[in-house]
Amino acid sequence: MLQENLQNLLTRAQASQQLALSFLFSSMEIVRPLRKLVHALQLERGSNSLLLVDPQNILYASRVDAYRKQFADDQMRFLQAVEVWQAQMEQHALPSSVYIKLAHFLETLNHLVNLREQIDTREIKTDQAIDDFSSIIASALAFVFELAEQALDADIARGMLALFNFMQAKELAGQERALGVVVLGSRARTQSAQLTAALKTRIDQQWQAFQLVRSFATDAQIAQLEQLKQQPYRAHLEQWRDRVSASTHNSAHNSLALAEGWFDLMTQRIDGFQALEDDLISYLQIICAKKMAADEAFGSASTTSNHLSGLDSQLKQQVDERVMRVRGVSRLLLEQLHEQAVQLGAVEAELMLAKQTLLDRRFIERAKALLMIKKHITEEQAHQFMRNQAMKSGLKMVDLAKQLLQQLV
Amino acid sequence: MLQENLQNLLTRAQASQQLALSFLFSSMEIVRPLRKLVHALQLERGSNSLLLVDPQNILYASRVDAYRKQFADDQMRFLQAVEVWQAQMEQHALPSSVYIKLAHFLETLNHLVNLREQIDTREIKTDQAIDDFSSIIASALAFVFELAEQALDADIARGMLALFNFMQAKELAGQERALGVVVLGSRARTQSAQLTAALKTRIDQQWQAFQLVRSFATDAQIAQLEQLKQQPYRAHLEQWRDRVSASTHNSAHNSLALAEGWFDLMTQRIDGFQALEDDLISYLQIICAKKMAADEAFGSASTTSNHLSGLDSQLKQQVDERVMRVRGVSRLLLEQLHEQAVQLGAVEAELMLAKQTLLDRRFIERAKALLMIKKHITEEQAHQFMRNQAMKSGLKMVDLAKQLLQQLV
C-alpha cells in the first residue's frame, strides 16, 4: 500500500504542476488585454486633467472622448478574454483570492459610468478625478500582484515580480503625468502643498519600482530598460520635471501650452513602456510553455540522460536511479524530491526571497491603508509619515509596517 | 458581459472557498493517524537508545519489538487514511508541494527496514540511529508545515501554527528523551561535547516552540497547556534534567537504572502531550466545519440579517445591499470583497503575520541546512553558529538566515 500511495502522490504532484503552469500561461492571456485596458485608462485620466483645468476646451473634450472609445474596445476584448479564461479554469481549483481580486476589479469598472458623468458635468474636482481613476487601476494591479503570489517556482516568481513592478512604475508615471498637467495648467496663484508632495512621492516610487524591476528582470530585459533611457524625449524629462517642480512654488508662468507640452512628453514616455510590458508578459508565457514541454517530454521519454545535462553528475545519477524506480515522473518533480532529500535548495531559497518581497509589499500597503483610515490622511501623507517614522526609529519600512499592524490585531 | 463575468467569478470564488475548507478538514483526517505514527516512532527511537547502550538486554529488545508492532498497526491505519484522502482530493487541484511533501515522507518510511536491520545487528552507532529516526519524523512534520502554508484565513493559520509548533515541541522532547538515555546509560568515561550541545539545543528549542504554541493557541488551549505543568512528573523534570546535565561532565554514577528512570519519566511526559495534540487537530476540523456550514447556510438563506449580527451596522447595511445585488454569495466572501474595498483588513493583517512566521521558519531551516552541507557540521553546530553570528551582528535570526541564503543565490 505504501508504494501504491507513493506512486499516486507523485502522479498527482506532476498533474498539479502541469495545471499550475497552464494556469499561469492562461492568466497571461488576460493580463495582456488587461494591461491595454489600463493603458487606455491612464490616457483618459491624463486627458481628463487637461479638460478639467480648461473646462470649455472642445479639443480636450474630443480627446477624452477618443480615449473612452479606445477603452470601450479594450474592455470588450478584456471581458472576452476573462470569459475564455473562466472556461479554461473549470478544472483548476484556484485560491478564491484570485477570483476575488479579479471580481473586485470588474466591480470598480462599474464606477466608471458615474465617474465620467461627473467629469462631463464638471462636478468633480481634478484631483478627486485623478484619485478615482487611480484606484480603479490599483485594483487591476492588485489582481496581477495576486497572480504573482501564485508563482510556484523561482523563475516564474522573478518574472512576475519584474512584470508587476514594471506595471507599477508605468502607473506611477501615468499619475505623474496627470498631476503635472494640473500643476502646469492651473491658474490658481498658489498650488497646494499636497499636490507638491504627491508629485514627489510618484517620482520617488517610480524610481523604487524600476529598481525592483532591475533586480528581478533578465539581462535582456534590463538591456531593454536601458534602451528606454536613450529615447529622444528622455533628454528633456528632467528639465520638464524641474519646470513642474518650480511651478508648484510659483504659478505665474503657468499656461495650457505648458500643460499640453508636459502631457505630450509624458505620453511619449509612457507609450514607450508598452513594448517592454508586452515582452515581460510573453517572457512569462515562454517560461511556462518550456517548463510544461520539458515536463511532458521527460515523463514520456525512454532515455532521460540528455534532459539532465544541466545537472551535476552525482545528482544526475541519483535522478536516473529514481527514474528507473518511478517511471513517468517529471524532471521538475524529481529535482524537487531530490532537493527535499539533500535540502540544499538554492532554487527554493530564491523562491522564498521572491515571496518575501511580495509579502513585504503587502505589509507596507496594508499599513499605509490603515494609517489613511485611522488618521484620515492621504496616501502621500501616510507614505511620508511612515518614511519619517522609519528614519527616526532606524527601522526598515517593512518592519515599521509590521509594528503598526501588530498594534492593530 | 461585465455583470455576467462578475457573477461567475463570485460563484467560483465561493466554490473554491468551500473546496479549500474541505481540503483542510480532510487533511486533518490524515494528520490524526500521522501524529499517532510519529508517536510510535518516537517511542521506538527512545527504546532503541536503551537497547544500543545495553545490546544484550532481552527486555529492551522485546520492548523495541512491541513498539515496532505498534508502528506497523499505526502505519496501516495511516496509509488507509492517505488512500481515502487521495480519492477525496480528486476534485481539488492542490499545489504539487503538498503531494511532494507527503510523498517524501512515504519514501523515508522505506528506509526503516534497512535502519531496523542495522539496529538488530548492532551495526549502527546510537547517535546515528537517533538522527536517522529524527529525520524520518522531520519529514512527517514538514508535511504538516506544508499544510499550514495552505491556510486561507487567519483563524485556520493560527490553529495550524499552534498545532505544528506543538508537534515540533513534542518531537524535541522525544529527541531529548533518546539523547538523555544515551548520556545516562553510557559507561564511557567522557561524554562527547556534541551530545551536551545537542541536549541543550533540544531544551532551548522546546521552550521556543511552546512559546509559539502559546502565541497562536486559543485561551482554552493555553489553559490545557498550563494543566500539563501540574502533572506529578513535572515536579521531577528539572531535577532529572540537572542529573543528565551533570552526567555529561562526569559519567561516574551512570547506570542503566538511571537511563530507564529518565526514559520512563520522559515517556510519561510525552504521552501526556497526546490529548492536547488530538484536541488541536479536532479544533481545526471544527473551525473548518463551522466556516463551511456558515457559508452554505448564508448562501441559501432568504434573510441574511441574523448571520451578520457580529458585524457593525454600517458594514451590515453595505453587505445587505450587496447580497441583494449578488444573490447566493457567501458571507465570508462578502466580507472579503468588502475588505478589498475599505482596505482596513485586520483579519488579513493577522493572516499575513501568520504567513510571515511560517516564512521566517523556512528561512532559518534553509540556512541551517545550507550551513550543515557547506561546512560539514551537525545541526547543533549550525544552530550554535547562527546564534553566535546573530548575537555578534545584532541581527535577528531570520535576517541572518536571509543574508546567508542571499549570498548563495
CSV table of C-alpha atoms in Angstrom, one decimal, chain A residues 162-309:
chain,number,residue,atom,x,y,z
A,162,ALA,CA,9.6,42.1,-12.9
A,163,LEU,CA,6.2,42.4,-14.7
A,164,PHE,CA,4.3,43.6,-11.7
A,165,ASN,CA,6.8,46.3,-10.7
A,166,PHE,CA,7.1,47.5,-14.3
A,167,MET,CA,3.3,47.9,-14.5
A,168,GLN,CA,3.5,49.7,-11.1
A,169,ALA,CA,6.3,52.0,-12.4
A,170,LYS,CA,4.3,52.8,-15.6
A,171,GLU,CA,1.2,53.5,-13.5
A,172,LEU,CA,3.2,55.9,-11.3
A,173,ALA,CA,4.4,57.7,-14.4
A,174,GLY,CA,0.8,57.9,-15.5
A,175,GLN,CA,-0.2,59.5,-12.2
A,176,GLU,CA,2.8,61.9,-12.5
A,177,ARG,CA,1.5,62.9,-16.0
A,178,ALA,CA,-2.0,63.7,-14.7
A,179,LEU,CA,-0.8,65.5,-11.7
A,180,GLY,CA,1.8,67.5,-13.7
A,181,VAL,CA,-1.0,68.7,-16.0
A,182,VAL,CA,-2.9,70.1,-13.1
A,183,VAL,CA,0.2,71.9,-11.7
A,184,LEU,CA,1.2,73.4,-15.0
A,185,GLY,CA,-2.3,74.2,-16.3
A,186,SER,CA,-3.8,75.6,-13.2
A,187,ARG,CA,-4.2,79.4,-13.0
A,188,ALA,CA,-4.6,79.4,-9.2
A,189,ARG,CA,-1.9,81.6,-7.6
A,190,THR,CA,-0.8,79.0,-5.0
A,191,GLN,CA,-0.5,75.3,-5.5
A,192,SER,CA,-1.5,73.1,-2.7
A,193,ALA,CA,1.3,71.5,-0.6
A,194,GLN,CA,-0.5,68.3,-1.1
A,195,LEU,CA,0.0,68.3,-4.8
A,196,THR,CA,3.7,69.0,-4.4
A,197,ALA,CA,4.0,66.0,-2.0
A,198,ALA,CA,2.0,63.8,-4.4
A,199,LEU,CA,4.3,64.6,-7.3
A,200,LYS,CA,7.4,64.0,-5.3
A,201,THR,CA,6.1,60.7,-4.0
A,202,ARG,CA,5.3,59.5,-7.5
A,203,ILE,CA,8.8,60.2,-8.7
A,204,ASP,CA,10.4,58.5,-5.7
A,205,GLN,CA,8.2,55.4,-6.0
A,206,GLN,CA,8.8,55.2,-9.8
A,207,TRP,CA,12.5,55.0,-9.1
A,208,GLN,CA,12.0,52.3,-6.5
A,209,ALA,CA,9.7,50.3,-8.7
A,210,PHE,CA,12.3,50.4,-11.6
A,211,GLN,CA,15.0,49.3,-9.1
A,212,LEU,CA,12.8,46.3,-8.3
A,213,VAL,CA,12.3,45.5,-12.0
A,214,ARG,CA,16.1,45.6,-12.4
A,215,SER,CA,16.6,43.2,-9.5
A,216,PHE,CA,14.2,40.6,-10.9
A,217,ALA,CA,14.4,41.0,-14.7
A,218,THR,CA,16.7,39.0,-17.1
A,219,ASP,CA,19.8,40.6,-18.6
A,220,ALA,CA,18.0,41.1,-21.9
A,221,GLN,CA,15.1,42.8,-20.2
A,222,ILE,CA,17.4,45.1,-18.3
A,223,ALA,CA,19.1,46.0,-21.6
A,224,GLN,CA,15.7,46.9,-23.0
A,225,LEU,CA,15.1,49.1,-20.0
A,226,GLU,CA,18.4,50.8,-20.6
A,227,GLN,CA,17.4,51.5,-24.2
A,228,LEU,CA,14.3,53.4,-23.0
A,229,LYS,CA,16.7,55.9,-21.5
A,230,GLN,CA,18.2,56.5,-25.0
A,231,GLN,CA,14.9,57.8,-26.3
A,232,PRO,CA,14.9,61.4,-27.6
A,233,TYR,CA,12.2,62.6,-25.0
A,234,ARG,CA,14.4,61.4,-22.2
A,235,ALA,CA,16.8,64.3,-22.7
A,236,HIS,CA,14.0,66.7,-21.8
A,237,LEU,CA,12.5,64.8,-18.9
A,238,GLU,CA,14.5,66.3,-16.0
A,239,GLN,CA,14.1,69.8,-17.5
A,240,TRP,CA,10.3,69.3,-17.6
A,241,ARG,CA,10.3,67.9,-14.1
A,242,ASP,CA,12.1,70.9,-12.8
A,243,ARG,CA,9.6,73.1,-14.6
A,244,VAL,CA,6.7,71.3,-12.9
A,245,SER,CA,8.5,71.5,-9.6
A,246,ALA,CA,9.2,75.2,-9.9
A,247,SER,CA,5.6,75.8,-10.8
A,248,THR,CA,4.4,74.2,-7.6
A,249,HIS,CA,6.1,77.2,-5.8
A,250,ASN,CA,5.3,79.9,-8.4
A,251,SER,CA,2.5,79.5,-10.8
A,252,ALA,CA,3.0,82.9,-12.5
A,253,HIS,CA,4.1,81.4,-15.8
A,254,ASN,CA,1.6,78.6,-16.0
A,255,SER,CA,-0.3,78.0,-19.2
A,256,LEU,CA,-2.3,75.5,-21.0
A,257,ALA,CA,0.5,75.3,-23.6
A,258,LEU,CA,2.9,74.2,-20.9
A,259,ALA,CA,0.4,71.6,-19.6
A,260,GLU,CA,0.0,70.2,-23.1
A,261,GLY,CA,3.7,70.1,-23.6
A,262,TRP,CA,4.1,68.1,-20.4
A,263,PHE,CA,1.2,65.8,-21.3
A,264,ASP,CA,2.7,65.1,-24.8
A,265,LEU,CA,6.2,64.4,-23.4
A,266,MET,CA,5.0,62.1,-20.7
A,267,THR,CA,2.7,60.3,-23.2
A,268,GLN,CA,5.6,59.6,-25.5
A,269,ARG,CA,7.5,58.3,-22.5
A,270,ILE,CA,4.6,56.1,-21.2
A,271,ASP,CA,3.7,54.8,-24.7
A,272,GLY,CA,7.3,53.7,-25.0
A,273,PHE,CA,6.9,51.4,-22.0
A,274,GLN,CA,4.3,49.3,-23.8
A,275,ALA,CA,6.6,47.1,-25.8
A,276,LEU,CA,8.6,46.0,-22.8
A,277,GLU,CA,5.4,45.4,-20.8
A,278,ASP,CA,4.2,43.1,-23.6
A,279,ASP,CA,7.6,41.4,-23.7
A,280,LEU,CA,7.5,40.8,-20.0
A,281,ILE,CA,4.2,39.1,-20.4
A,282,SER,CA,5.4,37.0,-23.4
A,283,TYR,CA,8.5,36.0,-21.5
A,284,LEU,CA,6.4,34.5,-18.7
A,285,GLN,CA,4.3,32.6,-21.2
A,286,ILE,CA,7.5,31.2,-22.8
A,287,ILE,CA,8.9,30.0,-19.4
A,288,CYS,CA,5.6,28.3,-18.7
A,289,ALA,CA,5.4,26.7,-22.1
A,290,LYS,CA,9.0,25.5,-21.8
A,291,LYS,CA,8.5,24.0,-18.4
A,292,MET,CA,5.3,22.3,-19.5
A,293,ALA,CA,7.0,20.8,-22.6
A,294,ALA,CA,10.1,19.7,-20.7
A,295,ASP,CA,7.9,18.1,-18.1
A,296,GLU,CA,5.9,16.2,-20.7
A,297,ALA,CA,8.8,15.2,-22.8
A,298,PHE,CA,10.6,14.0,-19.8
A,299,GLY,CA,7.7,12.0,-18.5
A,300,SER,CA,7.3,10.1,-21.7
A,301,ALA,CA,10.9,9.8,-22.8
A,302,SER,CA,12.6,6.4,-22.8
A,303,THR,CA,16.0,7.8,-22.2
A,304,THR,CA,16.3,10.7,-19.9
A,305,SER,CA,20.0,11.5,-19.8
A,306,ASN,CA,20.0,14.2,-22.4
A,307,HIS,CA,17.4,16.2,-20.4
A,308,LEU,CA,19.7,16.2,-17.4
A,309,SER,CA,22.8,17.7,-19.0
